[in-house]
Coordinates of C-alpha atoms in Angstrom, one line a residue:
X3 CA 0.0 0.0 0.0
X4 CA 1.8 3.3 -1.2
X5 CA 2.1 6.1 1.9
X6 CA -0.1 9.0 2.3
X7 CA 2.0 12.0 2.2
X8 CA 1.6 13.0 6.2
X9 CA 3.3 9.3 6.3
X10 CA 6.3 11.0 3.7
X11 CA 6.5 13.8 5.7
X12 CA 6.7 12.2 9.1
X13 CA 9.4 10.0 7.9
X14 CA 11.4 12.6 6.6
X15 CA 11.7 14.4 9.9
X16 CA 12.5 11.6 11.7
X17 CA 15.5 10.9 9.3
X18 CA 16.5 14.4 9.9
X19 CA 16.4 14.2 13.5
X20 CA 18.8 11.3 13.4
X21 CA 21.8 13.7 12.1
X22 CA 21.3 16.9 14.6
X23 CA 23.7 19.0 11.9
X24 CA 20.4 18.6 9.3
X25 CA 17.9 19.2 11.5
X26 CA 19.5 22.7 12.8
X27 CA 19.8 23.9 9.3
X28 CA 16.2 22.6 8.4
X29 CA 14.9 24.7 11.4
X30 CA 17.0 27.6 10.6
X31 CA 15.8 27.8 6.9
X32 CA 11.9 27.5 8.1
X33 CA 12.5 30.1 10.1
X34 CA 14.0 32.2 7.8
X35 CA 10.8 31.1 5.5
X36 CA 8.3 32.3 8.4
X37 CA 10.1 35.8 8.9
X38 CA 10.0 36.8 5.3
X39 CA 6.4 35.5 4.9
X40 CA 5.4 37.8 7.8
X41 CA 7.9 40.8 7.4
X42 CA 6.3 44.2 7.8
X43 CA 6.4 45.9 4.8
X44 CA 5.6 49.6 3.6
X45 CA 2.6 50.8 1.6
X46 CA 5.1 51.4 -1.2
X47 CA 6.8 48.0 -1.0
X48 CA 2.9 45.9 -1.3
X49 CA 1.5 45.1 -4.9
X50 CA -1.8 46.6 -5.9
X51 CA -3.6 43.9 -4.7
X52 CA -2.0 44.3 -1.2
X53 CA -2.3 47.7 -0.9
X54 CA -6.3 47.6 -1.8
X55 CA -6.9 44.9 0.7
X56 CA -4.8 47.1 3.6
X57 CA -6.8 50.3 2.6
X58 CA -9.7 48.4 3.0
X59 CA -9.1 47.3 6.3
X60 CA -8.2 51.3 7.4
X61 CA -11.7 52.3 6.4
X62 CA -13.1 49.6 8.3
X63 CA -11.2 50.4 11.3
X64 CA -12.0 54.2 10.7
X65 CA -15.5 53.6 10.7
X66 CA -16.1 51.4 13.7
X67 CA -14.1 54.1 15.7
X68 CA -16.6 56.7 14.4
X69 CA -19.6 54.4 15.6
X70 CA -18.2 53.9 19.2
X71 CA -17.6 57.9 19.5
X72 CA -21.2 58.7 18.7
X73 CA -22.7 55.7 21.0
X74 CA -20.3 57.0 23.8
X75 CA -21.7 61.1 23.4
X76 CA -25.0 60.1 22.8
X77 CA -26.1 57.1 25.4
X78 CA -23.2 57.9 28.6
X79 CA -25.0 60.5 30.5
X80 CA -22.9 63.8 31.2
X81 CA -21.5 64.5 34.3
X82 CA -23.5 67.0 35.3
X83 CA -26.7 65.3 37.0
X84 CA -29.0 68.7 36.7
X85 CA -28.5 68.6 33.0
X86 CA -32.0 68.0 31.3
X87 CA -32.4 65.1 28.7
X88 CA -35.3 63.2 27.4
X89 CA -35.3 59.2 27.6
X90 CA -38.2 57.0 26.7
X91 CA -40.2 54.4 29.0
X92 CA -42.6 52.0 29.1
X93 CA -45.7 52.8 31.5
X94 CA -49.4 51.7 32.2
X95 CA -51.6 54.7 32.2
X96 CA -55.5 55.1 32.3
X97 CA -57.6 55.1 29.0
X98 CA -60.8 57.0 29.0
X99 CA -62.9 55.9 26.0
X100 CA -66.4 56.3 24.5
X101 CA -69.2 53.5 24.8
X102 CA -72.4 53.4 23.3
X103 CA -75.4 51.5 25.5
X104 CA -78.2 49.8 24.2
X105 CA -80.0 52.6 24.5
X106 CA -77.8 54.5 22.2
X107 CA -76.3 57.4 25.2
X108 CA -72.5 56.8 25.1
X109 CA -70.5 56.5 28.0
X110 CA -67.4 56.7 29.5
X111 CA -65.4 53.9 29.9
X112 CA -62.1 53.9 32.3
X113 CA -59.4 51.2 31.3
X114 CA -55.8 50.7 31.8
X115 CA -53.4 50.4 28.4
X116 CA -49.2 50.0 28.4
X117 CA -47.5 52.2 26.5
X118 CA -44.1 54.2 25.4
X119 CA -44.2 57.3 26.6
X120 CA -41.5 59.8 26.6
X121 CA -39.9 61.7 29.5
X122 CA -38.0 64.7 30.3
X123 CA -35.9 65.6 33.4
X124 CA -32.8 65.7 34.7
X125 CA -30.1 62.9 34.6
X126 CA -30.5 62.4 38.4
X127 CA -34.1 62.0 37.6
X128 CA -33.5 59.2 35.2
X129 CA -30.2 57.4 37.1
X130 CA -33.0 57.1 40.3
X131 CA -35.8 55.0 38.4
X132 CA -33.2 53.3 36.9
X133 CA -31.8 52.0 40.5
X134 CA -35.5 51.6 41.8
X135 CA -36.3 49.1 39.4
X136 CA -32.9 47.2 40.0
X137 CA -34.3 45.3 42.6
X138 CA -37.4 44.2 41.2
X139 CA -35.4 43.0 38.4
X140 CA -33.3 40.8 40.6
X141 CA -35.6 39.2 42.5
X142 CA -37.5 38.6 38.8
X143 CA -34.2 36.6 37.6
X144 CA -33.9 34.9 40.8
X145 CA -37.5 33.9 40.5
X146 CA -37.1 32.9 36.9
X147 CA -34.1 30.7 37.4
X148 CA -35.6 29.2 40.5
X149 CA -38.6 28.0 39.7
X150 CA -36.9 26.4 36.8
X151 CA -34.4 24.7 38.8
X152 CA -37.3 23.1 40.8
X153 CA -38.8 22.1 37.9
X154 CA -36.1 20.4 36.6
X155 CA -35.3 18.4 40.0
X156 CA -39.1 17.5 40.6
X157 CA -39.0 16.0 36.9
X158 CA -35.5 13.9 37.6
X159 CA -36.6 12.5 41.1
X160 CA -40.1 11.3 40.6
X161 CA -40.8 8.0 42.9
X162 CA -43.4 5.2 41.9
X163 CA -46.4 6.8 43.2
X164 CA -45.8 10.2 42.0
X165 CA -46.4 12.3 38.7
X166 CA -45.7 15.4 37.7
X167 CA -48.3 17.3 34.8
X168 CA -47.3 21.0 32.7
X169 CA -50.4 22.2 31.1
X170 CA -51.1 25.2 29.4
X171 CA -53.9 26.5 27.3
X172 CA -52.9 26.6 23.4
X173 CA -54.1 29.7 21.9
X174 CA -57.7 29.1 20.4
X175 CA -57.3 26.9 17.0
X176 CA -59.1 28.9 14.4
X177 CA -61.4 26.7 12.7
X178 CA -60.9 26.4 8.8
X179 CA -62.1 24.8 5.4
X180 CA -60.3 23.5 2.2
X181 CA -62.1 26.2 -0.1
X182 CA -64.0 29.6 1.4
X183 CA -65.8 31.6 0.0
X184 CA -64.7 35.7 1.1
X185 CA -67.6 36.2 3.6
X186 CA -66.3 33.7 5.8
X187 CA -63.3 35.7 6.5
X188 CA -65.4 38.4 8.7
X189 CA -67.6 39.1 11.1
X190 CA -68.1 35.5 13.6
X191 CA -68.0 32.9 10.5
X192 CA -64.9 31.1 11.9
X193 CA -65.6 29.1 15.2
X194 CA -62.7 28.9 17.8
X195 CA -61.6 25.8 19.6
X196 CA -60.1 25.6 23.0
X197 CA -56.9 23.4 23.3
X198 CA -55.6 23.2 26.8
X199 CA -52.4 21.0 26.1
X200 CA -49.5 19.6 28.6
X201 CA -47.2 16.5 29.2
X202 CA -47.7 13.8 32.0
X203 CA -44.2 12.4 33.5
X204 CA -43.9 9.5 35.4
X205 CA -40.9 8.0 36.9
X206 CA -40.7 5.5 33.9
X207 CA -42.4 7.1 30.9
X208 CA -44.9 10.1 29.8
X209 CA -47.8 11.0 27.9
X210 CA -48.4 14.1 25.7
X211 CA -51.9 14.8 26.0
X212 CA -54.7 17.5 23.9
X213 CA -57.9 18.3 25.6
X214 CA -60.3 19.8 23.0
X215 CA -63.4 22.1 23.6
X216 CA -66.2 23.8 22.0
X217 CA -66.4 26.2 25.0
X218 CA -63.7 29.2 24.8
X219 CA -63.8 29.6 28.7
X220 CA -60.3 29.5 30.4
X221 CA -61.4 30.4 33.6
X222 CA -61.1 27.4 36.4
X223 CA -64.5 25.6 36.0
X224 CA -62.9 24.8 32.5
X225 CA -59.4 24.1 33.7
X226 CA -60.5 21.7 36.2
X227 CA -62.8 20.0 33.3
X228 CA -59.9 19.6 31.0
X229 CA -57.9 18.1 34.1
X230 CA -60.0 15.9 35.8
X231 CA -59.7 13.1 32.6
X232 CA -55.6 13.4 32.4
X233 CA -56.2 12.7 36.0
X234 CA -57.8 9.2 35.1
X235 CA -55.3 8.8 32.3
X236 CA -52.5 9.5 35.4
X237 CA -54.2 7.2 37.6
X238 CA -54.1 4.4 34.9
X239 CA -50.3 4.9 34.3
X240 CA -50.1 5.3 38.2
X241 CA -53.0 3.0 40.3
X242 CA -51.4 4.1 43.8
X243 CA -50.8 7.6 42.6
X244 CA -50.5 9.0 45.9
X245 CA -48.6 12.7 44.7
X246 CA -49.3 15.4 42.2
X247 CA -47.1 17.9 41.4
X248 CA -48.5 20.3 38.7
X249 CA -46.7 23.0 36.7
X250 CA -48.7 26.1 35.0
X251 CA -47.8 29.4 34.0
X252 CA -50.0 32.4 36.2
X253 CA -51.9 34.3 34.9
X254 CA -54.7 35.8 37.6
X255 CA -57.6 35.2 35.2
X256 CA -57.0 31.4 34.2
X257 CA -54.7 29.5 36.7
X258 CA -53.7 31.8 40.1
X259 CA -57.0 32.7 41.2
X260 CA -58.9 31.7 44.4
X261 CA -61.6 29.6 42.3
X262 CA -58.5 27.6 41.2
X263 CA -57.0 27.6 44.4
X264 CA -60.4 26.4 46.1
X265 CA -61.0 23.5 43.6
X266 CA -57.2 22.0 43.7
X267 CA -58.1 21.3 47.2
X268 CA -61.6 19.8 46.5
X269 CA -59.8 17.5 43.9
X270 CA -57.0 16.8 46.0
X271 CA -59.5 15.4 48.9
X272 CA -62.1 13.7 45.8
X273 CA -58.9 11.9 44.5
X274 CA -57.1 11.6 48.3
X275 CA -54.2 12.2 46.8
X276 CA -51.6 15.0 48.2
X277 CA -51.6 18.2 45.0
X278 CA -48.6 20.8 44.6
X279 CA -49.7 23.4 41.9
X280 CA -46.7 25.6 40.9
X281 CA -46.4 28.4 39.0
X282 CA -43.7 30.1 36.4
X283 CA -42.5 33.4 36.9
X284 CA -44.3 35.7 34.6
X285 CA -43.1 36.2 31.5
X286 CA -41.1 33.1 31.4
X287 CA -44.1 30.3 31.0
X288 CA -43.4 28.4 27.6
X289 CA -42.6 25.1 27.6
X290 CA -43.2 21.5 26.8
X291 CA -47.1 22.1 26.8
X292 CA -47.6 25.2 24.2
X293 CA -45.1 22.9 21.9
X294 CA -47.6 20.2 22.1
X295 CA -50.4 22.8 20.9
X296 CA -47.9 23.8 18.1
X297 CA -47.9 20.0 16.9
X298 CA -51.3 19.8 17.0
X299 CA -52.2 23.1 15.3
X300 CA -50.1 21.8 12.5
X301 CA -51.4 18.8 12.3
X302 CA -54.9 20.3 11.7
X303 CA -53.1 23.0 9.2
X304 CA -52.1 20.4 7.4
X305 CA -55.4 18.3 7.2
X306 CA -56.5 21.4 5.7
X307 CA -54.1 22.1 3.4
X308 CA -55.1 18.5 2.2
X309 CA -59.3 19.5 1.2
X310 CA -60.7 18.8 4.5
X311 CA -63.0 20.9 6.4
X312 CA -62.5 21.3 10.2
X313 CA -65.3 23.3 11.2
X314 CA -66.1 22.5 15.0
X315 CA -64.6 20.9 18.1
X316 CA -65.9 17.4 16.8
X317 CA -63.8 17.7 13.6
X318 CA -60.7 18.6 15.8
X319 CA -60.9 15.9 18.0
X320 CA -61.6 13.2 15.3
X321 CA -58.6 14.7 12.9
X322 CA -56.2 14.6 15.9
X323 CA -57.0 11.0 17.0
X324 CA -56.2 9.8 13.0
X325 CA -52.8 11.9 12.6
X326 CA -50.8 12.5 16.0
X327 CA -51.9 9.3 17.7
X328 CA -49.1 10.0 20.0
X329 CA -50.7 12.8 21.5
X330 CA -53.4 11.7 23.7
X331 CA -56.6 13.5 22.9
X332 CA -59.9 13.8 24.5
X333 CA -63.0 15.7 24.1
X334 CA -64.6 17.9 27.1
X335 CA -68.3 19.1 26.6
X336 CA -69.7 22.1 27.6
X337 CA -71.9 20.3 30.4
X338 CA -68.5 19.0 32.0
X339 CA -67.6 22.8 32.6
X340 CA -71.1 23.9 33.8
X341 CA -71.0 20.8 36.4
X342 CA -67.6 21.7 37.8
X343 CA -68.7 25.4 37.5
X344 CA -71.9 24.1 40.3
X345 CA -68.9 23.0 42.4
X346 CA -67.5 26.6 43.0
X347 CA -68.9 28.7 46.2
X348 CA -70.0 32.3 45.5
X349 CA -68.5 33.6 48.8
X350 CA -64.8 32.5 48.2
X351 CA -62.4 35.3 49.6
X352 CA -59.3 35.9 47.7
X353 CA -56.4 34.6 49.0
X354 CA -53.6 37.9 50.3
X355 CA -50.9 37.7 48.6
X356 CA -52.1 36.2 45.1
X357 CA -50.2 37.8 42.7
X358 CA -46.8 36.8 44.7
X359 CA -47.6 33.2 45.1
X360 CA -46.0 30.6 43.5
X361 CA -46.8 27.1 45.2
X362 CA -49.8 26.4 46.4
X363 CA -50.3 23.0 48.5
X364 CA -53.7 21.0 49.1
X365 CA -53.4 18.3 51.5
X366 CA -56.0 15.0 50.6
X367 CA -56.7 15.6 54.7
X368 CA -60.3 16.6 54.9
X369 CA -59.8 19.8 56.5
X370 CA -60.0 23.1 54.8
X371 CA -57.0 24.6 54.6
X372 CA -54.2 25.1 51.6
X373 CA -50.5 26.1 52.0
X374 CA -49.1 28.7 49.9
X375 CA -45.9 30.5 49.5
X376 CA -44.0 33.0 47.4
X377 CA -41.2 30.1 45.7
X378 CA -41.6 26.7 45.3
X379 CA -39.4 24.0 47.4
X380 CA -39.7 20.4 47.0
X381 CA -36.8 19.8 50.2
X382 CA -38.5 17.7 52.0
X383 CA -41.7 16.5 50.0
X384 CA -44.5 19.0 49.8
X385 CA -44.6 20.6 53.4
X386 CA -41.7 22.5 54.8
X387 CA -40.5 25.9 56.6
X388 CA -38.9 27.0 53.3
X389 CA -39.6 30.7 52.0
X390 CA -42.1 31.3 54.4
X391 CA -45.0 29.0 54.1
X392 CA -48.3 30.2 54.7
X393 CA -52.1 28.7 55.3
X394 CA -55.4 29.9 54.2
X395 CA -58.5 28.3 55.5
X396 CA -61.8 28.4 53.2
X397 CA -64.9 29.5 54.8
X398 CA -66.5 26.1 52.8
X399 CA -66.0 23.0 54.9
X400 CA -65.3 19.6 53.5
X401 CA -67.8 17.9 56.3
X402 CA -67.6 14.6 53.6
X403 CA -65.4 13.8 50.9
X404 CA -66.7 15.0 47.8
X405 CA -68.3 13.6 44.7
X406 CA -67.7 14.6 41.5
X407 CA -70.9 15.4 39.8
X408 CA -69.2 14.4 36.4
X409 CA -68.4 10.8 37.0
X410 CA -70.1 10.1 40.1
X411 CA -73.9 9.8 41.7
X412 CA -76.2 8.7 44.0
X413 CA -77.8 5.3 43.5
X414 CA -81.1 4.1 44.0
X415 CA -81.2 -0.1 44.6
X416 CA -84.8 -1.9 44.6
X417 CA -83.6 -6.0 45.3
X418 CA -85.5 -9.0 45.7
X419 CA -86.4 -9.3 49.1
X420 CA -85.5 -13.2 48.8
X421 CA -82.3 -12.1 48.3
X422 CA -81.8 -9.3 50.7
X423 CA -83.7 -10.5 53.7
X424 CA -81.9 -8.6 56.1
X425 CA -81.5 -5.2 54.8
X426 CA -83.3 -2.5 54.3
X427 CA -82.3 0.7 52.6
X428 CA -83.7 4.1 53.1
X429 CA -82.6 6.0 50.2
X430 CA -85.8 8.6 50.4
X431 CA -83.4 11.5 50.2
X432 CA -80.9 10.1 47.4
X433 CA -82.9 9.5 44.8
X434 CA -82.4 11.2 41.8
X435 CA -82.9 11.2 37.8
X436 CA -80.3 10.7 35.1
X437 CA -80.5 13.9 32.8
X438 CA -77.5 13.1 30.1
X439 CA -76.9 9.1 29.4
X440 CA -75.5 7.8 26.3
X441 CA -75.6 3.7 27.2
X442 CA -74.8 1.6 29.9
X443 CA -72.7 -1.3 29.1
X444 CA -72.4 -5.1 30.7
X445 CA -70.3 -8.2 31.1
X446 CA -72.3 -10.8 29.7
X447 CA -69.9 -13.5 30.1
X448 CA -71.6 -15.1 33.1
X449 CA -71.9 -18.9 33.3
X450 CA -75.7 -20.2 33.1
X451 CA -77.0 -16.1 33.1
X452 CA -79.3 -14.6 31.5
X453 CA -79.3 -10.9 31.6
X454 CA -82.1 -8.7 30.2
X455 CA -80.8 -5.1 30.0
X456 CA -81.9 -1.7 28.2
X457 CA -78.7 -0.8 26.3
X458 CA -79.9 2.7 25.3
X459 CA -81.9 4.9 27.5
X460 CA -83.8 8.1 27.5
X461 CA -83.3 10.5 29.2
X462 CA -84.5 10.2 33.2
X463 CA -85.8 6.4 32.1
X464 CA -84.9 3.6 34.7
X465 CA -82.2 1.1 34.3
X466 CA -83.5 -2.8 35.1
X467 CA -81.0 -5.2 35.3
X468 CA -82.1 -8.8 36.1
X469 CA -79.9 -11.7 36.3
X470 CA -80.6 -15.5 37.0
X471 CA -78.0 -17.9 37.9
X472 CA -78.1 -21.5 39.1
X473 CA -75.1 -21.2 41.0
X474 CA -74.8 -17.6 42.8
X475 CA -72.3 -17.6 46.1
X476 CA -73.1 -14.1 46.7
X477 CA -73.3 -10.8 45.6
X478 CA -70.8 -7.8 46.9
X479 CA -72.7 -4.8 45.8
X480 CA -70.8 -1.0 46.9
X481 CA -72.7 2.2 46.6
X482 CA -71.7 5.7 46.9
X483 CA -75.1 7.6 47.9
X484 CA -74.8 11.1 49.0
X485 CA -70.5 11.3 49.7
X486 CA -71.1 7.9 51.7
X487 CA -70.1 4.3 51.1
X488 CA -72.0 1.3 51.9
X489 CA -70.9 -2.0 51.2
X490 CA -73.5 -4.7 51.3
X491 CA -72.6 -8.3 51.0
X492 CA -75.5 -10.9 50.5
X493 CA -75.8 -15.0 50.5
X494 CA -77.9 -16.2 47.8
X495 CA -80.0 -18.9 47.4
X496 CA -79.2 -21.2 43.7
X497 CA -81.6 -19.9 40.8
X498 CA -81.6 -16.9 42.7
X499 CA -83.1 -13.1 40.7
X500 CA -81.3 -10.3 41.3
X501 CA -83.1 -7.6 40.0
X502 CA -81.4 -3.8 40.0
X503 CA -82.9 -0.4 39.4
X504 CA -80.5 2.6 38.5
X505 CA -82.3 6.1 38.2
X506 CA -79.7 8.3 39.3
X507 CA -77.6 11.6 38.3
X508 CA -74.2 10.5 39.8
X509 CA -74.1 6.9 39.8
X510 CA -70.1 6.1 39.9
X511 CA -70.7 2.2 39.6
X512 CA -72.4 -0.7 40.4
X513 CA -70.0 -3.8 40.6
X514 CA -71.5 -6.9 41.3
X515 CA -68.9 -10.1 41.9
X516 CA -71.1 -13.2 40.9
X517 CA -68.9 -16.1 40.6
X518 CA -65.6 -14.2 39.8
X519 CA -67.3 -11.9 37.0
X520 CA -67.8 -7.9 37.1
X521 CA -71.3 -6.5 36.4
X522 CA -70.9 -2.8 36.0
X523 CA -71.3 0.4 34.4
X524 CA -68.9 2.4 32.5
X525 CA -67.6 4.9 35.3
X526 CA -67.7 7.8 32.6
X527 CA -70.7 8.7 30.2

């Protein structure tokens, strides 16, 4: 194989360095080589090519030094700190402007608008602000950078039972067709979709997840609808989820609010698991979740782009579930909103502080109290002395553990009396109607049953179930009627008719265990 010509090279010099007297004069001539390559010359002595290349580089040099003269006179303040100069700033000042009422009188309306105003005054004037808003800018990196750093460390050090969710509501998907006509582009034609979007860690994997809406509100009735199913998908990846660590940016109307605050502690007693809701310093929110609602949004651009029509939530959700299958995407009604909406008091006192909080604790203890404090510290689990922890106690008492009116009800059970002989249940005060029921589905693979069931129902129509087995040991039957739980256990007699009645709003199940099968409902409708 012939050498390479570093391999030439390299053998060469080490010839050379077996006779010093060659070597010397090689390194003597190089030298000599180097010096005359680099030798200073004169403008006179350089070829026209030189000499443009050297003139070209004394303009350069000539400008720059120009530049740097003007920046220095114009931005360094003088000396003097009574001389007068005009500097601009950004402010928020009142705006007065004009309304007209439906009775056509205008009015006038006082709102609040940021702007870039210009001042005049002296350069004492201006050095002053500029050193009174030092600090505020400090404690906004350290902020910044903190809540980060806890982020990151909460993410990295997640045990078994614990998860950690960033959500965020995507900015409202503009709904859109293939072909328009030019109307269409004004006035209301366009329908906006809500997309509240986020990532689910676990210790061991994580789930992207899309909640689609037809309702634009992003107030905390609607958050807590989006949440409450990525807490089922949660408590799927995680059956002995035990705590929740959420991350959100904060902004007072959507996420730090006391509505928000109130229902993270409702949830965290309905779930009884322990919930720390954290919050980004302003400004400094993006993340994970609004890259999901980018991926999504072009996902549906794209469907577009193709011919098809996405006109309404329904189209979102069904385009999503075909072409980013890796997102997980589910579908929140209007009624899920208004029924977590019912859940809110009217008398809720803000919480002081709000605007400076950036943790906020709820305990699954049934008491009423949340913790709360100005920087988030995960040092020793969720409750410690860190950064000046405080309480706040809600005037609303959780007496029972609450139901969610979504997914849950109370139940209504008329039984044989063969097959109940010993108990009797009062439920005169827990009755009540179904309003919304798509179907109610069963296992039918019982041995020797027959089961007679209404698979599609109307709305506030009973529910009869009515099975007959020849070999029934017994039948374990749990209720949840009015925030309690009642567990009745029966022995039954062979060829034994069990026959059930469901006419309820928040039924959450109905398990019966008859010879090792389930008989259920679907827990959500």
């Amino acid at each position: 194989m012939p050498l390479t010509n570093a391999e030439k090279q390299r053998r060469y010099r080490e010839r050379l360095k077996q006779d010093p007297e060659k070597f010397e004069n090689y390194r003597k001539k190089n030298l000599e080589r180097i010096k005359s390559k680099y030798k200073y010359k004169k403008v006179s002595e350089l070829n026209d090519r030189e000499k443009s290349e050297v003139r070209r580089k004394w303009r350069e040099q000539k400008r720059q030094k120009k530049t740097e003269n003007n920046t220095i006179e114009t931005v360094t303040p003088t000396k003097d700190p009574e001389m007068t100069i005009e500097w601009k700033m950004w402010e928020t000042v009142q705006h007065t402007y004009k309304k007209k009422t439906a009775n056509d009188k205008n009015i006038s309306m006082l709102t609040k608008k940021t702007t870039k105003t210009n001042k005049t005054g002296t350069v004492q004037l201006l050095i002053d602000a500029l050193e009174a808003d030092i600090p505020k800018f400090k404690t906004h990196v350290f902020n910044f950078l903190h809540q980060n750093d806890e982020y990151k460390n909460c993410k990295e050090h997640l045990d078994e039972n614990e998860a950690a969710i960033h959500c965020d509501f995507s900015e409202n998907y503009v709904c859109k067709m293939g072909t328009e006509v030019q109307s269409m582009h004004f006035g209301a034609s366009k329908i906006q979709v809500t997309l509240h979007t986020g990532v689910i860690y676990c210790k061991e994997t994580k789930q992207s997840f899309c909640t689609i809406s037809p309702s634009n509100i992003h107030q905390p009735e609607a958050i807590w609808a989006h949440l409450i199913p990525i807490l089922e998908v949660t408590k799927t990846l995680i059956p002995n989820l035990k705590k929740l660590y959420i991350f959100s940016d904060g902004p007072s109307s959507q996420y730090k609010q006391k509505k928000n605050f109130y229902l993270i502690k409702y949830y965290a007693v309905l779930y009884n698991i322990d919930i720390s809701w954290s919050f980004f310093e302003s400004g400094h929110g993006k993340g994970v979740a609004d890259a999901i609602g980018g991926v999504v949004k072009r996902a549906l651009d794209r469907e577009v782009s193709y011919g098809k029509d996405i006109q309404n939530a329904s189209d979102v959700y069904s385009s999503l579930e075909q072409t980013v299958p890796s997102v997980k995407c589910i579908y929140i009604s209007e009624n899920e909103i208004d029924a977590v909406c019912k859940l809110i008091p009217t008398s809720l006192k803000a919480v002081p502080g709000t605007m400076s909080i950036h943790e906020v604790i709820a305990m699954k203890s049934n008491d009423k109290l949340i913790y709360h404090r100005p920087l988030t510290c995960f040092c020793n689990g969720f409750i410690c002395n860190c950064f000046d922890m405080k309480t706040h106690q809600f005037e609303t008492v959780f007496t029972e553990k609450p139901t969610d009116p979504s997914t849950s009800a109370n139940t209504d059970l008329s039984c044989c009396d063969d097959l109940f002989p010993v108990t009797d249940l009062l439920l005169d005060e827990n009755v009540a109607l179904y309003e919304e029921i798509e179907c109610v589905s069963i296992d039918e693979n019982f041995n020797s049953q027959v089961i007679d069931m209404e698979q599609h129902i109307e709305d506030n129509v009973a529910t009869k179930v009515t099975v007959v087995n020849e070999e029934i040991d017994s039948v374990l039957t749990n209720e949840n009627i009015n925030n309690q739980v009642i567990d009745i256990e029966h022995n039954a007699e062979p060829n034994a008719t069990t026959e059930i009645t469901v006419c309820n709003e928040d039924i959450e199940s109905i398990k019966e265990n008859i010879n090792s099968q389930v008989l259920g409902t679907v827990p959500r409708f």
